[in-house]
Steps between C-alpha positions, in 0.01 A plus 500: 500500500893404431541178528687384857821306465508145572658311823796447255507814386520660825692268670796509173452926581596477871146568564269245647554470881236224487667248285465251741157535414606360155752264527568210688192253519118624505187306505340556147200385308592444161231350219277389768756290683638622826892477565845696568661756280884515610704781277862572585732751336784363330616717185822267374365136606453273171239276678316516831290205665248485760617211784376415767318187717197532223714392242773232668731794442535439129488705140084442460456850555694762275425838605478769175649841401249697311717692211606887610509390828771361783221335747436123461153384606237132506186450621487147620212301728722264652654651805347483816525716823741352686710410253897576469639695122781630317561598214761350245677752278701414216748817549666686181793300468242139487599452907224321671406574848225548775422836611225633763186710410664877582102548613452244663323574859567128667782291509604172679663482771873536446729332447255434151410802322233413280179738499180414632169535335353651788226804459481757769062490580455895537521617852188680724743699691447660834771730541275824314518730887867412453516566171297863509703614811800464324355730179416775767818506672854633463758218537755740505346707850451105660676289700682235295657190697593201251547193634722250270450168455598194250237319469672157506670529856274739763423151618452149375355179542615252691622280179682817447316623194374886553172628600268537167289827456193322701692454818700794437133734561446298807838620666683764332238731442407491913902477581524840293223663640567467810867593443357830400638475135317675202600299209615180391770532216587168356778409338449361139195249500483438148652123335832441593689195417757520791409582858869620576391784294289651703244560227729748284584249216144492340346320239105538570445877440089411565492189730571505866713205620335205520778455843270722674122394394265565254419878323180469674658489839685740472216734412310376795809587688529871346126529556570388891747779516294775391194413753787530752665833388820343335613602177679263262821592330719250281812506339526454107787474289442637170932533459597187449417106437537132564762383281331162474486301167115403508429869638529838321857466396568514133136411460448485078917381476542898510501793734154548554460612828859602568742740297634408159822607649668224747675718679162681611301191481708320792482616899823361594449621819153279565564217249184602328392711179422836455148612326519711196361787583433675193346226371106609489356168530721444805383801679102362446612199664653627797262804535202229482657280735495805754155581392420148570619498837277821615230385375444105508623533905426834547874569609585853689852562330775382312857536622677446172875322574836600370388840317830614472628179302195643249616850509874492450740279192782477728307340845583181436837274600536439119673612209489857459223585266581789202375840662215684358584828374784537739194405813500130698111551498311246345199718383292223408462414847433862599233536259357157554406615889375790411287365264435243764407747800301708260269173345477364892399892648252515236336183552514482910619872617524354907725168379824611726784470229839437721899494334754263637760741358839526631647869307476828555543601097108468404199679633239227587242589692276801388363586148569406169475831392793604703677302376488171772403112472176566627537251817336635858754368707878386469740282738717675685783270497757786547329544846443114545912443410616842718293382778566123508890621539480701783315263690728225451818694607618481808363827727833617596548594135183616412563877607752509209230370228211679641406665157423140360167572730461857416556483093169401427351800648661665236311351217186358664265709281676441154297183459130329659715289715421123697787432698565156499655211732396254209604122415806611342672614847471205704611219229856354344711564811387799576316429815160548656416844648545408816809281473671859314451707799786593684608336856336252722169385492311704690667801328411340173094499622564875647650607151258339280221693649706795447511419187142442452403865665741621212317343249152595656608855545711584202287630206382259274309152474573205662594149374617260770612081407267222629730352843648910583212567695626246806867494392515184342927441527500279227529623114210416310462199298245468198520109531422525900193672708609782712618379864163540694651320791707838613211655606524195798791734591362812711754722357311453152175510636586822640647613199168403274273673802679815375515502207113440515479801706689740272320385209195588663663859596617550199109433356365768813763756438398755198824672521704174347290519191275768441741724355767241399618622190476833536865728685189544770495176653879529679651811703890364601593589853878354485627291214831612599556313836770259397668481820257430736357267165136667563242635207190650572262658268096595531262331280204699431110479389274783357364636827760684669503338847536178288858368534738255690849543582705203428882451639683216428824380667710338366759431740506262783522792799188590675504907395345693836369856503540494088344803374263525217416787315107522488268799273255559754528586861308217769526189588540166304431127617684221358270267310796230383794400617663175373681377833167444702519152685180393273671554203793306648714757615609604892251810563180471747386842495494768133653781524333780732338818309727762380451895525665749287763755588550765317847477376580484145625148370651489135157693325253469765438770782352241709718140668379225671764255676397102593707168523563323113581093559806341432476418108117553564251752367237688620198662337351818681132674423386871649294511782414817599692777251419857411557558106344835511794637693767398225248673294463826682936489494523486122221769460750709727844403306305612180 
């Protein structure tokens, strides 16, 4: 038998996705005496030192480098559970300074940073129905409905501090399902030394934030999601780091986990520091610390943040970085989530891998092989951005921008899309969802469940913000839980009640997801309507009487006797329409049924005509049709 490489070996080779199982601290029996190892990786420090309450934070306890090798590493008895550590590294230039454990799995509570000798007791989990289902089904062909929250401000308690993990099962989860969402995405829940950055300014790559609870709660809270049919997504940041003296930064006095080059090394645009990428013992760290996350809470997918500051030299706000070969792509990054995707895929083939990518240049969802990332899904933040800005323009104009609606129809299937209305859009000035809709009040309500029917209806996964689902008017604030006291209004309450509902119709409705990323799933009726500011398209399901016809108006004049091209001749019953009085609009009674002439309409043979609401939309479902007479029709024109 060859002999197997060692931890170090593997881990120096860009090979051991389980170095957390290495480094950091581990109970250890060593001569008959039972203690702690603690080994860090360091390759330029000229001294490292084990600190911590055991020792009155003092020298006592010099860690050693074995020769050939750039890991330091003690055994020592004294440390307790409980117990705060650091460690103190004498850098390459004879700088002395505290740094965390990059393993570490505990922290305390910030504004401190030191790590916590705190061992995770394994876990009888609960969640295996949840977890087999999801081997024997195709996430792709299922409904998908993210829900996203920050952990620290859903809601807090009354001293202001958030909801931890415990109380968080005890309300979220039941707020969620009954909402109808699928999943939970988090943003980041790993360490974080400042709250106003939303979790994207890491330094715990293995320890959830001691802000939020314990690791153990939030496994009971994963677990609690599963026997309730939730899946878990969370955000990750593998790009770029806390800048933070007593962090990552400059770790051994040298670039260690950043570029050697400055210019590279720095994100000017996020005040942090970018991770070399082609380093290999950098991509075992970051590759375990994803690893870790699947497995130690059993997490659903990773949405992995700012791809595109990974993928290209010239994203950043910086100095312009020297080209490669006359290309701005920084291939380290490229190959780094391939190799990523590939390790991940091989180890958990039903983890949902998700982009936050904002180009068009790179291929990422699909195969390797063929050249892409390897990711299952990617943000659509062309459609987010194109969307966003028709909504907020005033409807008299929108007739002259209508292709900012239509565009993404043209490029829908390039990518696995989610399309988003994330954090990003309703922070810094740039208003809640609600509070960008166009006009009064009650024509901001009437357009934001337009909206939402686009969303619901367009092709593609959904992701909706904590507070959208009732039209919170405020923007969101990380420091502040979300405004719980609107739903007191009846406007909001309204609002939430349907959203609720088209969740739930979105969940009943095969033809919004079955064939979703397939040209199948969508038939357009009229995408070229600007004038009366209408769309209307067919979304479709595998069965042929499976489909809904969706029109969407988007201007504030009731349209009467509009006709709509339909493919089979009978009638068709409206099964939503957003301006019902429950909902919060003006309307008592739906629609009445519609029959078919037969007059042609754009490419159908067959029109129906019914009443569209003033910036409303309406959703309608065959009742009684005859597809075998369409059939009989083309066997004739053949």
């Amino acid at each position: 038998m060859p002999n197997e490489k060692s931890p170090i070996a593997r881990f120096e080779s860009g090979e051991n996705f389980y170095s957390h199982h290495y480094f950091g601290f581990h109970q250890a029996d060593y001569k008959g005496q039972e203690g702690f190892v603690f080994r860090v990786w360091a390759p330029n420090a000229q001294q490292i030192w084990l600190v911590g309450d055991f020792n009155d934070w003092d020298y006592s306890l010099p860690m050693k480098k074995e020769a050939q090798s750039d890991v330091w590493e003690i055994f020592t008895t004294k440390p307790k559970r409980g117990e705060f550590y650091k460690y103190l590294v004498k850098q390459e230039n004879g700088r002395i300074v505290y740094k965390i454990d990059p393993f570490a799995t505990y922290f305390e509570k910030r504004p401190h940073d030191a790590a916590v000798i705190h061992t995770i007791p394994e876990k009888k989990w609960r969640d295996g129905l949840w977890r087999g289902r999801t081997k024997h089904s195709n996430y792709f062909k299922r409904p998908m409905n993210i829900y996203e929250v920050h952990a620290g401000s859903w809601k807090s308690n009354e001293d202001g501090t958030p909801y931890s993990f415990e109380k968080l099962k005890e309300t979220l989860i039941p707020y969620v399902k009954e909402m109808g969402f699928s999943h939970i995405e988090f943003m980041p829940l790993m360490e974080h030394p400042l709250g106003e950055s939303w979790g994207y300014q890491l330094i715990g790559y293995f320890a959830l934030s001691s802000y939020y609870g314990t690791p153990e709660e939030f496994q009971d809270f994963v677990e609690e999601c599963h026997l309730n049919n939730i899946g878990v997504l969370i955000d990750w940041v593998p790009g770029h780091f806390c800048i933070n003296d007593d962090a990552l930064a400059y770790y051994d006095g040298t670039p260690q986990f950043e570029y050697n080059d400055p210019i590279r090394a720095k994100n000017v645009r996020w005040g942090s520091l970018n991770f070399d990428l082609s380093k290999p013992q950098i991509q075992s760290f970051l590759i375990s610390s994803a690893l870790y996350w699947i497995e130690m809470f059993h997490i659903d997918g990773i949405r992995v943040d700012a791809v595109s500051n990974m993928l290209y030299l010239d994203y950043d706000d910086g100095p312009t970085v020297i080209k490669q070969a006359s290309d701005n792509r920084n291939w380290d990054g490229f190959y780094f989530l391939q190799k990523l995707n590939a390790v991940i895929k091989l180890a958990h083939p039903n983890v949902i891998m998700i982009a936050e990518e904002s180009s068009s240049e790179t291929k990422i969802t699909g195969t390797i092989e063929n050249g892409a990332l390897g990711f299952d899904y990617k943000w659509n933040l062309g459609w987010m951005n194109d969307t966003l800005c028709f909504y907020e323009m005033d409807a008299a104009f929108r007739k002259y921008h209508f292709h900012l609606l239509t565009f993404s129809f043209m490029y829908m299937m390039n990518e696995n899309y989610i399309l988003p209305l994330s954090h990003d859009e309703v922070v810094h000035g740039k208003r809640s969802l609600m509070h960008k809709m166009w006009g009064d009040r009650y024509k901001q309500f009437a357009q934001l469940r337009n909206l939402y029917v686009y969303l619901i209806t367009h092709p593609g996964k959904k992701l909706l913000f904590m507070g959208s689902e009732w039209g919170q008017f405020l923007e969101w604030k990380s420091d502040q839980a979300l405004e719980w006291v609107d739903l007191e209004d009846e406007m909001n309450g309204s609002m939430q009640h349907f959203t609720k509902r088209l969740n739930a119709f979105y969940q009943n409705e095969k033809s919004l997801w079955e064939l979703d990323h397939t040209a199948e799933t969508i038939e357009i009726i009229d995408a070229d309507n600007s004038e009366q500011t209408v769309l209307s398209f067919i979304r479709k399901g595998k069965a042929k009487k499976d489909f809904l016809i969706v029109i969407l108006n988007f201007s504030p004049i009731e349209r009467q006797n509009f006709k709509v091209g339909v493919p089979f001749p009978g009638s068709y019953e409206e099964v939503l329409n957003t301006e019902m009085k429950e909902f919060g609009g003006t309307w008592i009674e739906p629609n009445q049924i519609s029959k078919t002439s037969q007059e042609p309409y754009k490419h159908f043979d067959y029109q129906i005509q019914t009443i569209v609401p003033s910036l409303g939309a309406i959703i309608l479902k065959p009742k009684e049709i005859n597809i075998r007479i369409k059939k009989m029709n083309e066997h004739s024109a053949k």
